[in-house]
C-alpha positions as CSV (number, residue, x, y, z in Angstrom):
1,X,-3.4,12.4,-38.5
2,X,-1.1,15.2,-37.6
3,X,-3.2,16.5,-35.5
4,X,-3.4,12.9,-33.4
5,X,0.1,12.8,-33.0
6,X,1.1,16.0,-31.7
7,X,-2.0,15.2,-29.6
8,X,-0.4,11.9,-28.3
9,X,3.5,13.6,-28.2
10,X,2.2,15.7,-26.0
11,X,0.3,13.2,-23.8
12,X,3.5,11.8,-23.7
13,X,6.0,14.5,-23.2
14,X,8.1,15.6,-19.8
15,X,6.1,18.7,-19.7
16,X,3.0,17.3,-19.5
17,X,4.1,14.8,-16.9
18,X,5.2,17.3,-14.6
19,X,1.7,19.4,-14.9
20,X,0.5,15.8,-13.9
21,X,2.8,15.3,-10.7
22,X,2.3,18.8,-9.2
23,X,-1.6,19.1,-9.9
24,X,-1.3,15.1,-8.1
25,X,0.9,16.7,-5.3
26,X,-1.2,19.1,-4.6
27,X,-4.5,17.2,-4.5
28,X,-2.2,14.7,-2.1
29,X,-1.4,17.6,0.2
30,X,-5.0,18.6,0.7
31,X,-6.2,15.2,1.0
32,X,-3.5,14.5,4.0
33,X,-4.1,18.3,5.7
34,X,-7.9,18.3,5.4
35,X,-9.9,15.5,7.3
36,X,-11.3,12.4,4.8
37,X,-14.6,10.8,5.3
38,X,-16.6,13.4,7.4
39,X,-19.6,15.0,6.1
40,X,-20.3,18.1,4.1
41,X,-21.8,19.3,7.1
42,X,-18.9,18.8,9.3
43,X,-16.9,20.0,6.9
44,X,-18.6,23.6,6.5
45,X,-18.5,23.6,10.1
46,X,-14.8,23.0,10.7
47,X,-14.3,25.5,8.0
48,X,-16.9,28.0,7.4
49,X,-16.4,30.8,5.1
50,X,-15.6,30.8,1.2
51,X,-13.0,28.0,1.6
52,X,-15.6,25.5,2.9
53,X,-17.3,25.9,0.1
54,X,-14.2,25.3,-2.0
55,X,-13.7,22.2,0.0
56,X,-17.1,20.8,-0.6
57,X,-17.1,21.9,-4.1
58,X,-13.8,20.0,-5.0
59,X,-14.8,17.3,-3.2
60,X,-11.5,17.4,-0.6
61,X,-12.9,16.0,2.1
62,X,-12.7,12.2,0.0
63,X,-10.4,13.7,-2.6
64,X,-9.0,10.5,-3.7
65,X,-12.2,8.9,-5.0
66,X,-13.3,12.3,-6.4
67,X,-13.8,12.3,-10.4
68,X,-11.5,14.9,-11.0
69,X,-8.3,12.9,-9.0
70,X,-9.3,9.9,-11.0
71,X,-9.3,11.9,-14.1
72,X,-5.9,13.2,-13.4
73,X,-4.6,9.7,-12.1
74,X,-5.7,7.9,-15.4
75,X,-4.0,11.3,-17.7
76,X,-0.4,10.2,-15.3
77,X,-1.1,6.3,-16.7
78,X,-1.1,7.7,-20.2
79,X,1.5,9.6,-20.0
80,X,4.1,6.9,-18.4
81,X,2.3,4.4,-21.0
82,X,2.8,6.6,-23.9
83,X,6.2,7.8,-23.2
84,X,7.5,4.2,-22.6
85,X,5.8,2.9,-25.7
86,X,7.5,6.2,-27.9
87,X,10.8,5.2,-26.2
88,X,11.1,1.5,-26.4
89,X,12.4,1.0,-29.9
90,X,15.0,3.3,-29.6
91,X,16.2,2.1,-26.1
92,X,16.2,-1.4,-27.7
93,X,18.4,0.1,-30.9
94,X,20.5,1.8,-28.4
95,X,21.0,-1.3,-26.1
96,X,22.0,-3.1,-29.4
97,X,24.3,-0.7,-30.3
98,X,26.6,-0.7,-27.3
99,X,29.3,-3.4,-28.1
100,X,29.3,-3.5,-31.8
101,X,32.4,-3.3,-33.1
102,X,31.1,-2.4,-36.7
103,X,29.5,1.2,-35.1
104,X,31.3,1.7,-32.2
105,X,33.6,5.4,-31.3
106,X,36.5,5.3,-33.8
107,X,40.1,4.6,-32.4
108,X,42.0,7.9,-32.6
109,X,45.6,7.8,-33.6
110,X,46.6,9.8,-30.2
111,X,44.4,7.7,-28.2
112,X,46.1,5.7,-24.7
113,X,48.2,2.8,-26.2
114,X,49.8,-0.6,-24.5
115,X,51.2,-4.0,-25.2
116,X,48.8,-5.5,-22.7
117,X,45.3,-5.0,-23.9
118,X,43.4,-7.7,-21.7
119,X,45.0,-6.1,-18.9
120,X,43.2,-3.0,-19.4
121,X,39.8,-4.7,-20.2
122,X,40.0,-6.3,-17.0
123,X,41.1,-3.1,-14.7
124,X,37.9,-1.2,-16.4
125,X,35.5,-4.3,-15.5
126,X,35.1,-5.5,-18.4
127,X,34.8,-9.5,-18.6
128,X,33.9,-10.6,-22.3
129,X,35.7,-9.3,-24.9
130,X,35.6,-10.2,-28.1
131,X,38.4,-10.1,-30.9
132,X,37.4,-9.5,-34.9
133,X,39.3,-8.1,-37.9
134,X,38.1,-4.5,-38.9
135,X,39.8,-2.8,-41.4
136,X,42.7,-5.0,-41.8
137,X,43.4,-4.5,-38.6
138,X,42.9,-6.8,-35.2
139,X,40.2,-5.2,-32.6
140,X,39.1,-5.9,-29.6
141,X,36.2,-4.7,-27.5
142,X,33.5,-5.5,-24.9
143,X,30.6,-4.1,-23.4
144,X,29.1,-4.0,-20.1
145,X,26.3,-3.1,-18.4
146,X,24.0,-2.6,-21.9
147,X,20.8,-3.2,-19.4
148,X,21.3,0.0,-17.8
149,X,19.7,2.0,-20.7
150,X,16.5,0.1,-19.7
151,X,16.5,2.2,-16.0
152,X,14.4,5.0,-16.3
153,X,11.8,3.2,-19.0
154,X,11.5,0.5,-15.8
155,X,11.0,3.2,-13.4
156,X,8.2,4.3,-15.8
157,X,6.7,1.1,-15.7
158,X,7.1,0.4,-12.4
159,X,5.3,3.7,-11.3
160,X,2.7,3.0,-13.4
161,X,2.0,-0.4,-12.5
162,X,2.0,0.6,-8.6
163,X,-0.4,3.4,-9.9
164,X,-2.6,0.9,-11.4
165,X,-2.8,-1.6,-8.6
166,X,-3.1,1.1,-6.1
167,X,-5.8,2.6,-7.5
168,X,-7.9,-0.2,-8.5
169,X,-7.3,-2.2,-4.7
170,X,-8.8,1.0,-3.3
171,X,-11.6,1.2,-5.9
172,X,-12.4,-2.6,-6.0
173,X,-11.2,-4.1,-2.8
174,X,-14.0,-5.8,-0.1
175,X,-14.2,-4.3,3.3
176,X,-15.5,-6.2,6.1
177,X,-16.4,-6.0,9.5
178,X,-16.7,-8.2,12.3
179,X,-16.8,-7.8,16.1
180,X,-17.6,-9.7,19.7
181,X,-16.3,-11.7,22.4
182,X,-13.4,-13.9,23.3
183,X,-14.9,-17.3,22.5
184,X,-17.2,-16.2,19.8
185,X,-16.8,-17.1,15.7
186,X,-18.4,-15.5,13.1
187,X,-18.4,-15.6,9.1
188,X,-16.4,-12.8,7.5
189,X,-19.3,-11.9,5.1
190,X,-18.8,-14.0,1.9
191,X,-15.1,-14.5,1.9
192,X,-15.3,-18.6,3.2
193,X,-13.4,-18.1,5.9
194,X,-14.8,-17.6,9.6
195,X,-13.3,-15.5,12.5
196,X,-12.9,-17.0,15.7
197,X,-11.8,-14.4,18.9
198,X,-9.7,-16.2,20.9
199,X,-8.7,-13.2,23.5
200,X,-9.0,-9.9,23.7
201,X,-7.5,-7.2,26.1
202,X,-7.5,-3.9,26.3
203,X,-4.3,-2.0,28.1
204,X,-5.3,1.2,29.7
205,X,-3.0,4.1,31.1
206,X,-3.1,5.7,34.8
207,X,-5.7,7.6,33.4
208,X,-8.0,5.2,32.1
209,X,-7.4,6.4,28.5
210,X,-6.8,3.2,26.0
211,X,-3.3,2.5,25.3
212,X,-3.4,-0.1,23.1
213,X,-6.2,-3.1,21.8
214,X,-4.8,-6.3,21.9
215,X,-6.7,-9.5,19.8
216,X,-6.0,-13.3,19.4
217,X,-7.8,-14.5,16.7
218,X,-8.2,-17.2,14.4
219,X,-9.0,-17.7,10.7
220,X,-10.4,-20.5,9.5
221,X,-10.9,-21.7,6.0
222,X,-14.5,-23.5,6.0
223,X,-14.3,-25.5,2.9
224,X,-11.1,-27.1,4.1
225,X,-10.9,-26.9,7.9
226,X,-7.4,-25.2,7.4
227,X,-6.6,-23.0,10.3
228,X,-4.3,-20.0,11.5
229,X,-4.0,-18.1,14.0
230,X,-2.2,-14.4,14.8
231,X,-2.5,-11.4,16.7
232,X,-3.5,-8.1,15.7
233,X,-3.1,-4.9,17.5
234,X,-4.1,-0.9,17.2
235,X,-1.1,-0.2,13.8
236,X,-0.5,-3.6,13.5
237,X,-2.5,-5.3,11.5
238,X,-2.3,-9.3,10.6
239,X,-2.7,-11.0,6.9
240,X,-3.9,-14.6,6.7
241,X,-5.7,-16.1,3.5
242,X,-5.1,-12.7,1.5
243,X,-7.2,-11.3,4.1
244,X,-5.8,-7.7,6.0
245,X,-7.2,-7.8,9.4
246,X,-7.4,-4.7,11.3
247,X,-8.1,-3.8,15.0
248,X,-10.6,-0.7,14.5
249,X,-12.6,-0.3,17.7
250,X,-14.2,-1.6,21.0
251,X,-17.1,-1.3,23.4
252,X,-18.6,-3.0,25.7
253,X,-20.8,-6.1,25.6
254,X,-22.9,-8.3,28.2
255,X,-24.9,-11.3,28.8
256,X,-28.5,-11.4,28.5
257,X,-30.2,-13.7,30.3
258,X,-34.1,-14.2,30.1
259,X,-36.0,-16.4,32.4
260,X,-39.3,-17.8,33.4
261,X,-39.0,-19.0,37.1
262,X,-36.2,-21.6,37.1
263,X,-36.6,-22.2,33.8
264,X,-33.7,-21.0,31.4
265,X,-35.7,-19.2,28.1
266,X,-32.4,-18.1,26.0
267,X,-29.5,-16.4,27.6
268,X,-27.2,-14.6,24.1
269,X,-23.8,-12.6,24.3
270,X,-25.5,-8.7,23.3
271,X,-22.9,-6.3,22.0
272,X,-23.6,-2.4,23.0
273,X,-26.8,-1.8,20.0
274,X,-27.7,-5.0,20.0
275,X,-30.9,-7.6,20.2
276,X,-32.1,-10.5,21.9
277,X,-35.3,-11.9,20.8
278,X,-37.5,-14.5,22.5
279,X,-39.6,-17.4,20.9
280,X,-41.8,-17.4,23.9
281,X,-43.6,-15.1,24.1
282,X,-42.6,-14.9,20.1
283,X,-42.1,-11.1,19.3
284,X,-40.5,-9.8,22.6
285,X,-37.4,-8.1,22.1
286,X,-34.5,-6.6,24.5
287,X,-32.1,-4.5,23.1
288,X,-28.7,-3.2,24.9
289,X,-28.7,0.5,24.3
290,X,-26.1,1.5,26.0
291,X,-23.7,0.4,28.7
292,X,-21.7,2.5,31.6
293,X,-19.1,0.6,32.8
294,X,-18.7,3.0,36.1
295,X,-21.8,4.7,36.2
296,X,-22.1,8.2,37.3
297,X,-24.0,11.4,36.7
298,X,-22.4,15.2,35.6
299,X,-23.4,17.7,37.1
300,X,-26.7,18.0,35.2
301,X,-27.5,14.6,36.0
302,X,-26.7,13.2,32.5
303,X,-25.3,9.6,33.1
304,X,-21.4,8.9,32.0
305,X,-18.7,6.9,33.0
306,X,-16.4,7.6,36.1
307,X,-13.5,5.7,34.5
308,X,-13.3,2.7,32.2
309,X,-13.2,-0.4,34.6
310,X,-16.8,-2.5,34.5
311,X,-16.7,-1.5,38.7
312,X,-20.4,0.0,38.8
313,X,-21.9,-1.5,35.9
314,X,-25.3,0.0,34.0
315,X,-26.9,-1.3,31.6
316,X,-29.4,1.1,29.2
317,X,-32.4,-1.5,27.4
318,X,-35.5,-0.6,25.0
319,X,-37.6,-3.1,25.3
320,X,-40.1,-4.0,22.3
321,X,-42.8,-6.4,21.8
322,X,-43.1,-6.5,17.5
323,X,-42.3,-3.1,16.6
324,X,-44.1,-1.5,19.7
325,X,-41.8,-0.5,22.5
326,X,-42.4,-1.6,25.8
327,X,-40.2,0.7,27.7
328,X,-36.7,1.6,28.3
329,X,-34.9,2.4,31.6
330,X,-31.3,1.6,33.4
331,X,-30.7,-1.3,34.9
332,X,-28.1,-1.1,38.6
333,X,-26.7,-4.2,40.2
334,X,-29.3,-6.8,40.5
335,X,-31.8,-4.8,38.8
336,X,-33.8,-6.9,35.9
337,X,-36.6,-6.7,33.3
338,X,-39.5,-8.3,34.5
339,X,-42.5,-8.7,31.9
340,X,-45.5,-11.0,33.4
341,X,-43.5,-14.4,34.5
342,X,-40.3,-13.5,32.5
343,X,-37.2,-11.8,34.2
344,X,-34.4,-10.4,31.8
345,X,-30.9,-9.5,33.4
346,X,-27.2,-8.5,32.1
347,X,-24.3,-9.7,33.3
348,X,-20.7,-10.2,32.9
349,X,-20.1,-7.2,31.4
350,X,-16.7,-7.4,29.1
351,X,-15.0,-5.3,26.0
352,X,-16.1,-6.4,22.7
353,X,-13.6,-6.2,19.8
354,X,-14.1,-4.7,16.4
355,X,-12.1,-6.0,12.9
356,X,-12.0,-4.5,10.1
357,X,-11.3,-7.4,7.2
358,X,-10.1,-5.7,3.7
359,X,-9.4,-7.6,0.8
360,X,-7.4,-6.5,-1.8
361,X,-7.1,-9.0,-5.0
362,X,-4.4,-6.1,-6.8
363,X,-1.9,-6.4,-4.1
364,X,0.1,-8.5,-6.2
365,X,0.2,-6.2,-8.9
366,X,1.3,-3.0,-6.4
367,X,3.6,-5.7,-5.3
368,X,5.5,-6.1,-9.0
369,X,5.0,-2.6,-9.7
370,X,7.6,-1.8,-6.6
371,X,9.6,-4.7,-7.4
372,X,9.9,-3.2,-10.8
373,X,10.4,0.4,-9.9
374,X,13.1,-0.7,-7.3
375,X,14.8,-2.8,-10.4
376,X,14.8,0.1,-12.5
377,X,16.0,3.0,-10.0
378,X,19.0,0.2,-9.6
379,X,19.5,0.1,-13.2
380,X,19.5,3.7,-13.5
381,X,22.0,4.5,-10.6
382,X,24.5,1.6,-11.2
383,X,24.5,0.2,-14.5
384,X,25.9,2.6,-16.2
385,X,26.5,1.5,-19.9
386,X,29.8,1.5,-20.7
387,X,32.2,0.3,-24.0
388,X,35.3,-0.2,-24.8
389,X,37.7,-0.6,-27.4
390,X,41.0,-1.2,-28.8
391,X,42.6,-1.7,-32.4
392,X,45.8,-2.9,-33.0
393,X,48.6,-0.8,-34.8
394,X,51.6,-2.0,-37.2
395,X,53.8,-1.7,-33.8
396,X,52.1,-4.3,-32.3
397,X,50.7,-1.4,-29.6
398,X,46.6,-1.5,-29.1
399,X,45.4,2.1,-28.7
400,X,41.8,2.2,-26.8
401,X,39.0,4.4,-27.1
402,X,36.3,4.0,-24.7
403,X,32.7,5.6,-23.8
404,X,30.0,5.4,-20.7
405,X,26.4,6.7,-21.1
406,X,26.9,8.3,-17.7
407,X,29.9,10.3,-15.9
408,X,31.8,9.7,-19.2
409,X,34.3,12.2,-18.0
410,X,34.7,9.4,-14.8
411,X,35.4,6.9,-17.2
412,X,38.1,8.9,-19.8
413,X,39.9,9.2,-16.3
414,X,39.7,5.9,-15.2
415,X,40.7,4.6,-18.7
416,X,43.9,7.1,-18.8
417,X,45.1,5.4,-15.4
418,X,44.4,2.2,-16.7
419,X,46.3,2.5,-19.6
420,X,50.5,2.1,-18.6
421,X,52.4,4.8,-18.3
422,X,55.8,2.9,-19.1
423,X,56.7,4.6,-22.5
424,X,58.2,1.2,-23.4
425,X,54.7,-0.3,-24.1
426,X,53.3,3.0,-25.4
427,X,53.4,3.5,-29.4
């Protein structure tokens, strides 16, 4: 038993928080100066050597879902859980104690006196005071500002409430993705809602380089038709339903078009990577592999882009019948597919826009953990817990004694002023 609680003191003690913090630090550090999310063999690349290998041994290129950060994370939960449950009762005795006149400071003899107690009480901020016999003798006294003993314990809490909701949005939370046209809507996986793209423009510089991606879209709840709308740009992302909508990417899309003489077959809006299948034949297949807006060739006769306005559109297909492929090639101007009696075309080339939907049910809960931290860094740094008293001599003077839990020196000064100098009301 013994053992167990100098176990748990420990758990619970200063020192071992601060182990916690820098060992958290430092895995933070590394998480925000090495690159998260590539692979191990990018990784070795961008750093060959013995310190690759530490990096993919420790896991730091996705440190914060590595076992070992969890680990630590959950040891900084017990310790802000244990020291706030080892410090409760005797903030709560302490809160009590403030304002009771029965085991409050004693009243020195030499202590400030005046004829005008309530005077005093008011010029130190205090605005209940209370009168009781003690001793005989007449005392008054007041408290104020007994919540502020609770300021670090909330801090406690509130850190480790934003710890916990952090932690479990990133390890729980739903990530979506959903991308195309303007006019197109599409279900957001199994959320209920639907995303309709209502515009979409992409702002480039003098040098063709993207400056920002630009999306209208609009949400739409399918059980109950309830709608709305917002925009969402590159760092600006838009919430609607609870859902986070970002603007990730872009590329290019087109329209396919497949026809048998004058007769329209199936014509389908084709992102860059993907298929059109026909019914007739049934098993015939187009897929757009690739799409150069300004199509040109490098020096080795690679094909690339000359800049990124759709002026010299080509279009890269596979085509497959079943699993077989037919063929691939590039497609120029009025170039098409033709296979028997059936000609295949792409047009209207336009960017394509990319979301990225997360959902995050423990927002709330980081939400109330700030709210609470903020409450109790406010408690700590201006409610300082302060009393004050006075007793009543046979001269009819009141002598005062006072305390603060804070910058008491501040407040033996301020008291001292307070108290009237005039040697007429002074026992």
């Amino acid at each position: 038993m013994k053992l167990l609680k100098k176990i748990a003191r420990f758990l619970g003690s200063m020192r071992f928080a601060l182990i916690l913090l820098l060992l958290v630090v430092a895995a933070c550090t590394a998480g925000s100066l090495i690159p998260q999310g590539e692979t191990e063999a990018a990784l070795l690349a961008r750093y060959p050597g013995a310190f690759g290998k530490v990096v993919t041994t420790l896991g730091l290129g996705n440190v914060f879902f590595t076992p070992w950060f969890l680990v630590l994370t959950g040891l900084l939960c017990l310790n802000l859980l244990l020291c706030n449950l080892v410090r409760f009762p005797k903030l709560r005795k302490k809160m009590r104690r403030y304002g009771v006149p029965d085991k409050t400071i004693a009243v020195p003899e030499d202590a400030p006196a005046t004829r005008e107690p309530e005077r005093v009480f008011a010029q130190m901020g205090f605005r209940k005071v209370e009168t009781t016999m003690l001793g005989g003798r007449r005392v008054m006294f007041a408290a104020k500002h007994r919540c502020g003993v609770w300021g670090a314990w909330l801090t406690h809490l509130g850190m480790l409430i934003v710890i916990l909701g952090f932690g479990l949005g990133q390890l729980l939370q739903q990530e979506y993705t959903v991308y195309g046209v303007p006019g197109q809507t599409k279900q957001i996986g199994d959320t209920g809602y639907a995303l309709t793209i209502d515009a979409f423009e992409v702002a480039l510089r003098e040098d063709d380089t993207v400056e920002q991606y630009t999306a209208q879209l609009t949400v739409t709840d399918t059980a109950t038709g309830e709608t709305q709308a917002g925009t969402v740009c590159v760092n600006e992302p838009m919430q609607r339903f609870g859902l986070k909508f970002y603007q990730n990417s872009t590329g290019w899309a087109a329209t396919a078009e497949a026809t048998r003489g004058d007769k329209l077959l199936k014509r389908e809006t084709l992102c860059a990577g993907e298929y059109m299948t026909l019914e007739d034949p049934a098993g015939l297949s187009v897929l757009l592999r690739a799409f150069y807006p300004d199509y040109a060739e490098d020096a080795t006769g690679k094909p690339m882009t000359a800049s990124g306005k759709a002026t010299n559109p080509a279009y890269v297909y596979m085509l497959y019948y079943g699993e077989h492929l037919l063929g691939m090639n590039l497609l120029q101007g009025g170039d098409a597919i033709t296979v028997d009696d059936i000609t295949i075309r792409f047009t209207d080339p336009k960017p394509y826009t990319l979301i990225q939907i997360k959902r995050d049910a423990f927002v709330p809960l980081t939400a109330a953990g700030a709210a609470v931290l903020i409450i109790g860094l406010l408690f700590a740094f201006y409610l300082y817990p302060a009393e004050l008293r006075c007793t009543e001599t046979e001269e009819g003077v009141w002598r005062f004694a006072g305390r603060s839990a804070k910058a008491d020196a501040v407040f033996q000064e301020r008291l001292t002023e307070a108290v009237p100098r005039d040697p007429g009301k002074e026992g």
